Amino acid sequence: MSQIESTFLNVDLDLHGSAADIEQVISAVTPSVVVMRHEGGDASLELAEQFSSAESTLQAIAELIQALPCDARSAWDRLEYRRADIGLQIGSRRDARQLTGAISLKVLGLMVGSGLELAYTVYAPIAD
C-alpha cells in the first residue's frame, strides 16, 4: 500500500481553563514559547525553538511542562485541557492510501506524566 507524503509543520500547545491559570502557565514558560493566541481562558502556544520532528517537539514540550515551578504546575493541572496538536501538510499524491507515523513510548510516557492530550491536524495539499 502506498503512503501519503507529508511534511511536519509544528506542534501547537492548545490550552483551555481559567484565565488566571493560563496566565500563570504562560508566565512560567516565557520565553521558551511564542504565544500564537491568548483570549481569556483559551491560548495556543508554540515552542520558540523549532524542531525537525513531532517526536522531538513533543519531548521538548513535555520536558518544559515537567520543569514548571510548583505553583505553575498546579495551575497547569487545573486546566480543563492541555492538548499538543501535531500539524502536518500532506503531499499531492492522489494514489496514496495511508498516512503513518509514530511517537515513541518514551515520549508518550513523558506526555502522560505531563498531562498532555495528543491531537493532530492534517492540512490539505497545496494546489499546484
Short mmCIF file of C-alpha atoms in Angstrom, two decimals:
data_model
loop_
_atom_site.label_atom_id
_atom_site.label_comp_id
_atom_site.label_asym_id
_atom_site.label_seq_id
_atom_site.Cartn_x
_atom_site.Cartn_y
_atom_site.Cartn_z
CA MET A 1 0.00 0.00 0.00
CA SER A 2 1.41 3.41 -0.91
CA GLN A 3 1.89 6.08 1.74
CA ILE A 4 0.94 9.74 1.71
CA GLU A 5 3.90 12.06 1.67
CA SER A 6 3.68 14.59 4.47
CA THR A 7 5.70 17.40 5.99
CA PHE A 8 5.85 18.07 9.71
CA LEU A 9 4.90 21.70 10.33
CA ASN A 10 4.76 22.23 14.09
CA VAL A 11 3.08 21.30 17.35
CA ASP A 12 0.60 23.76 18.83
CA LEU A 13 0.04 23.63 22.57
CA ASP A 14 -3.66 24.42 22.99
CA LEU A 15 -4.88 25.27 26.49
CA HIS A 16 -8.33 25.84 27.93
CA GLY A 17 -9.25 26.72 31.52
CA SER A 18 -9.44 29.67 33.83
CA ALA A 19 -7.83 32.86 32.57
CA ALA A 20 -5.79 33.13 35.78
CA ASP A 21 -4.36 29.62 35.41
CA ILE A 22 -3.49 30.19 31.76
CA GLU A 23 -1.77 33.49 32.66
CA GLN A 24 0.27 31.71 35.32
CA VAL A 25 1.34 28.95 32.94
CA ILE A 26 2.25 31.40 30.16
CA SER A 27 4.30 33.49 32.60
CA ALA A 28 6.21 30.39 33.71
CA VAL A 29 7.07 29.16 30.19
CA THR A 30 8.02 32.52 28.66
CA PRO A 31 10.48 32.96 26.80
CA SER A 32 10.53 29.27 25.80
CA VAL A 33 7.26 29.70 23.90
CA VAL A 34 5.64 32.01 21.38
CA VAL A 35 2.04 32.90 22.22
CA MET A 36 0.11 32.46 18.99
CA ARG A 37 -3.27 33.31 20.52
CA HIS A 38 -4.45 34.15 24.03
CA GLU A 39 -8.01 35.17 24.75
CA GLY A 40 -9.19 34.80 28.33
CA GLY A 41 -9.48 31.08 29.08
CA ASP A 42 -8.02 29.90 25.77
CA ALA A 43 -4.47 30.01 24.49
CA SER A 44 -2.38 28.47 21.73
CA LEU A 45 1.40 28.35 22.13
CA GLU A 46 4.34 27.05 20.13
CA LEU A 47 7.89 26.42 21.26
CA ALA A 48 10.21 29.31 20.45
CA GLU A 49 12.79 26.76 19.28
CA GLN A 50 11.76 24.83 16.17
CA PHE A 51 12.45 21.10 15.91
CA SER A 52 12.52 18.90 12.80
CA SER A 53 10.06 16.25 14.01
CA ALA A 54 6.89 15.84 16.02
CA GLU A 55 8.74 13.42 18.31
CA SER A 56 11.46 15.89 19.32
CA THR A 57 8.96 18.76 19.64
CA LEU A 58 6.64 16.73 21.87
CA GLN A 59 9.58 15.68 24.03
CA ALA A 60 10.68 19.31 24.45
CA ILE A 61 7.13 20.39 25.36
CA ALA A 62 6.76 17.59 27.93
CA GLU A 63 10.14 18.41 29.48
CA LEU A 64 9.20 22.10 29.67
CA ILE A 65 5.98 21.21 31.49
CA GLN A 66 7.73 18.84 33.87
CA ALA A 67 10.17 21.63 34.79
CA LEU A 68 7.39 24.05 35.81
CA PRO A 69 7.65 25.50 39.31
CA CYS A 70 5.11 24.00 41.75
CA ASP A 71 2.60 26.88 41.59
CA ALA A 72 2.63 26.96 37.77
CA ARG A 73 2.37 23.14 37.65
CA SER A 74 -0.70 23.32 39.90
CA ALA A 75 -2.24 25.88 37.52
CA TRP A 76 -1.34 23.60 34.58
CA ASP A 77 -3.01 20.60 36.25
CA ARG A 78 -6.21 22.62 36.85
CA LEU A 79 -6.65 23.45 33.15
CA GLU A 80 -9.63 21.75 31.51
CA TYR A 81 -7.47 20.57 28.64
CA ARG A 82 -3.84 20.66 27.61
CA ARG A 83 -3.53 19.50 24.04
CA ALA A 84 -0.43 19.01 21.89
CA ASP A 85 -1.68 19.30 18.30
CA ILE A 86 0.70 18.00 15.62
CA GLY A 87 0.38 19.88 12.33
CA LEU A 88 1.11 18.02 9.09
CA GLN A 89 0.94 19.21 5.48
CA ILE A 90 0.12 16.33 3.17
CA GLY A 91 1.60 16.00 -0.27
CA SER A 92 -0.30 15.81 -3.52
CA ARG A 93 -0.10 12.07 -4.23
CA ARG A 94 -3.64 11.20 -5.21
CA ASP A 95 -3.00 7.45 -5.34
CA ALA A 96 -1.78 7.18 -1.73
CA ARG A 97 -3.93 5.31 0.77
CA GLN A 98 -2.43 5.82 4.23
CA LEU A 99 -0.57 8.27 6.42
CA THR A 100 1.64 6.69 9.06
CA GLY A 101 3.87 7.96 11.82
CA ALA A 102 4.91 7.01 15.34
CA ILE A 103 5.68 8.57 18.69
CA SER A 104 8.00 6.52 20.91
CA LEU A 105 6.91 5.01 24.22
CA LYS A 106 9.46 7.23 25.96
CA VAL A 107 7.85 10.41 24.63
CA LEU A 108 4.33 9.09 25.18
CA GLY A 109 5.30 8.42 28.80
CA LEU A 110 6.60 11.98 29.16
CA MET A 111 3.34 13.28 27.70
CA VAL A 112 1.24 11.21 30.09
CA GLY A 113 3.35 12.44 33.01
CA SER A 114 2.76 16.00 31.83
CA GLY A 115 -0.99 15.56 31.44
CA LEU A 116 -0.83 16.22 27.70
CA GLU A 117 -3.54 15.11 25.30
CA LEU A 118 -2.40 14.33 21.74
CA ALA A 119 -4.17 15.60 18.64
CA TYR A 120 -3.21 16.09 15.02
CA THR A 121 -4.28 18.40 12.24
CA VAL A 122 -3.68 17.36 8.64
CA TYR A 123 -3.74 20.21 6.13
CA ALA A 124 -4.85 19.52 2.57
CA PRO A 125 -2.31 19.60 -0.24
CA ILE A 126 -1.33 22.99 -1.57
CA ALA A 127 -2.75 23.43 -5.06
CA ASP A 128 -0.13 23.25 -7.80
#
